[in-house]
Short mmCIF file of C-alpha atoms in Angstrom, two decimals:
data_model
loop_
_atom_site.label_atom_id
_atom_site.label_comp_id
_atom_site.label_asym_id
_atom_site.label_seq_id
_atom_site.Cartn_x
_atom_site.Cartn_y
_atom_site.Cartn_z
CA MET A 1 95.42 -20.80 241.09
CA ILE A 2 91.91 -22.33 241.42
CA THR A 3 89.75 -20.19 243.71
CA GLU A 4 85.59 -20.42 244.11
CA VAL A 5 83.85 -18.45 242.29
CA THR A 6 83.26 -15.16 243.45
CA ILE A 7 79.95 -12.60 241.80
CA LYS A 8 82.85 -10.75 240.27
CA ASP A 9 84.20 -13.50 237.81
CA VAL A 10 81.03 -13.51 236.07
CA THR A 11 82.14 -11.07 233.16
CA GLU A 12 85.07 -13.14 232.53
CA ILE A 13 83.52 -16.16 232.46
CA THR A 14 79.95 -14.52 230.52
CA ALA A 15 83.57 -13.97 227.59
CA ILE A 16 84.90 -17.53 227.89
CA TYR A 17 81.40 -19.06 227.89
CA ASN A 18 80.27 -16.77 224.23
CA HIS A 19 83.26 -17.37 223.05
CA TYR A 20 82.64 -21.79 222.46
CA ILE A 21 78.32 -20.02 222.25
CA ARG A 22 80.09 -18.68 218.75
CA GLU A 23 82.70 -21.17 218.19
CA SER A 24 82.43 -23.91 218.59
CA VAL A 25 79.75 -27.55 219.42
CA ALA A 26 81.56 -28.18 222.74
CA THR A 27 77.66 -26.16 224.00
CA PHE A 28 74.68 -27.00 222.12
CA ASP A 29 73.09 -23.14 223.20
CA THR A 30 73.17 -20.68 220.04
CA GLU A 31 72.22 -17.17 221.43
CA GLU A 32 75.06 -15.56 223.77
CA TRP A 33 74.04 -15.02 227.53
CA SER A 34 74.21 -11.58 228.80
CA VAL A 35 75.96 -11.16 232.47
CA GLU A 36 72.92 -11.22 234.14
CA LYS A 37 72.20 -14.43 232.78
CA MET A 38 75.33 -15.65 234.04
CA SER A 39 75.20 -13.96 237.57
CA GLU A 40 72.00 -15.92 237.87
CA ARG A 41 73.61 -19.18 236.98
CA ILE A 42 76.35 -18.61 238.71
CA GLN A 43 74.36 -17.87 241.89
CA ALA A 44 71.66 -20.90 241.75
CA LEU A 45 75.18 -23.32 240.75
CA SER A 46 76.86 -22.13 243.15
CA SER A 47 75.37 -21.90 246.03
CA ALA A 48 74.90 -26.36 246.14
CA TYR A 49 77.20 -27.61 244.40
CA PRO A 50 80.81 -26.80 243.59
CA TYR A 51 81.38 -24.31 241.29
CA ILE A 52 85.97 -23.19 240.64
CA VAL A 53 87.54 -20.95 238.71
CA PHE A 54 91.42 -20.95 237.17
CA ARG A 55 93.30 -17.31 237.73
CA MET A 56 96.13 -16.33 236.07
CA PRO A 57 98.93 -14.86 238.07
CA GLU A 58 97.71 -10.87 236.22
CA GLY A 59 94.21 -12.56 238.01
CA LYS A 60 92.10 -12.41 234.61
CA ILE A 61 90.44 -16.01 235.07
CA GLY A 62 92.24 -18.74 232.69
CA GLY A 63 88.59 -21.21 233.05
CA PHE A 64 85.78 -22.38 235.25
CA CYS A 65 84.33 -25.41 235.95
CA TYR A 66 81.25 -26.68 238.11
CA ALA A 67 79.45 -29.85 238.72
CA HIS A 68 75.15 -29.52 238.18
CA PRO A 69 72.49 -31.87 238.92
CA TRP A 70 73.26 -34.94 235.54
CA LYS A 71 68.88 -35.46 235.93
CA GLU A 72 66.35 -33.73 238.72
CA LYS A 73 64.80 -37.13 240.44
CA ASP A 74 65.42 -37.81 243.01
CA ALA A 75 67.72 -41.22 242.66
CA TYR A 76 70.20 -38.98 241.04
CA SER A 77 71.23 -36.90 244.15
CA ARG A 78 74.48 -38.15 244.11
CA THR A 79 75.22 -37.70 240.87
CA LEU A 80 76.51 -34.91 239.02
CA GLU A 81 77.45 -33.27 235.48
CA THR A 82 80.51 -31.49 235.02
CA THR A 83 81.35 -29.03 232.86
CA VAL A 84 84.85 -27.11 232.27
CA TYR A 85 86.21 -24.07 229.92
CA VAL A 86 89.21 -23.09 229.74
CA SER A 87 89.78 -19.28 228.01
CA PRO A 88 90.50 -19.44 223.95
CA GLU A 89 94.09 -17.23 224.92
CA TYR A 90 94.53 -20.10 227.47
CA THR A 91 94.47 -23.00 226.00
CA GLY A 92 97.02 -25.62 226.15
CA ARG A 93 98.19 -25.07 228.87
CA GLY A 94 96.58 -27.68 231.82
CA ILE A 95 94.31 -25.69 233.63
CA GLY A 96 91.21 -27.96 231.79
CA GLN A 97 92.97 -31.21 233.68
CA LYS A 98 94.03 -28.93 236.62
CA LEU A 99 90.72 -27.70 237.33
CA MET A 100 88.86 -30.98 236.73
CA GLU A 101 91.26 -33.37 238.83
CA LYS A 102 90.15 -30.34 241.94
CA LEU A 103 86.54 -30.70 240.94
CA ILE A 104 86.93 -33.97 241.09
CA ASP A 105 88.80 -34.44 244.46
CA ILE A 106 85.93 -31.42 246.00
CA CYS A 107 82.84 -33.94 244.82
CA ARG A 108 84.71 -36.60 246.86
CA LYS A 109 84.47 -34.87 249.33
CA ARG A 110 81.34 -33.87 249.65
CA GLY A 111 79.70 -37.18 249.28
CA PHE A 112 78.77 -37.39 245.48
CA THR A 113 79.30 -41.28 244.27
CA THR A 114 79.64 -40.59 240.04
CA LEU A 115 80.19 -37.89 237.50
CA ILE A 116 78.94 -37.30 234.12
CA ALA A 117 80.56 -35.64 231.45
CA CYS A 118 78.05 -35.11 227.62
CA ILE A 119 80.98 -34.29 225.02
CA THR A 120 80.38 -33.29 221.72
CA GLU A 121 81.61 -35.49 218.97
CA GLY A 122 85.01 -34.30 217.36
CA ASN A 123 85.54 -32.64 221.30
CA GLU A 124 89.52 -34.93 221.12
CA ASN A 125 91.16 -33.04 224.11
CA SER A 126 87.58 -33.30 226.53
CA PHE A 127 87.86 -37.05 225.48
CA SER A 128 91.64 -36.94 226.36
CA LEU A 129 91.10 -35.02 229.10
CA HIS A 130 88.24 -37.23 230.43
CA ARG A 131 90.15 -40.86 229.18
CA LYS A 132 93.36 -39.28 231.68
CA LEU A 133 91.97 -38.66 233.86
CA GLY A 134 89.87 -42.03 234.88
CA PHE A 135 85.95 -41.43 233.25
CA GLU A 136 85.10 -44.45 230.98
CA GLN A 137 83.01 -44.11 227.24
CA VAL A 138 79.16 -45.57 228.60
CA SER A 139 77.52 -44.11 225.89
CA HIS A 140 76.96 -42.18 222.20
CA PHE A 141 74.42 -40.71 220.98
CA LYS A 142 73.64 -40.02 217.80
CA LYS A 143 72.88 -36.91 215.98
CA VAL A 144 70.84 -35.22 218.55
CA GLY A 145 71.53 -31.79 218.14
CA THR A 146 72.63 -29.62 215.61
CA LYS A 147 74.18 -26.40 215.59
CA PHE A 148 75.93 -24.81 213.04
CA ASN A 149 73.63 -26.47 210.48
CA ARG A 150 75.30 -30.43 211.75
CA SER A 151 73.58 -33.02 213.06
CA LEU A 152 75.94 -33.77 215.82
CA ASP A 153 76.46 -36.70 218.14
CA VAL A 154 77.23 -36.48 222.16
CA ILE A 155 79.13 -39.25 223.44
CA ASP A 156 78.80 -39.60 227.36
CA TYR A 157 81.85 -40.19 229.89
CA GLU A 158 81.44 -41.37 233.41
CA LEU A 159 83.90 -41.82 236.78
CA ILE A 160 82.74 -43.86 240.07
CA LEU A 161 84.25 -41.85 243.09
#
């Protein structure tokens, strides 16, 4: 079941995100987040932009997804960047796709015109998901991030709503 995020979700969302900080290059954050920092971020984003979670039948968070400003200048106000993370214990079940489909629908209904996904090289599951949802590759930045002593590329995908 997909619902809007609530403050009760912050601990599980923090744990999921910290897994990706420790174990992957899906995020360029290198230091784990505190529950307090995540709570502030969720409150700031969800007050103005879509922020949703996938609840498993037993009530646990299977994943989360949100949109946030792509750039800060007013001319970009109809364009958002998307973020989606699935709990490592629930990957491969289509949760990311369901979350992204719902997020796209919400963004369309709210009058946003463009979604951008910034994906680190090697994240083939994310590339595949975004292509399946109609996103098209629009850029490839080389060696723009460093994590785990590796220089990493970032590939941007775009969906015109």
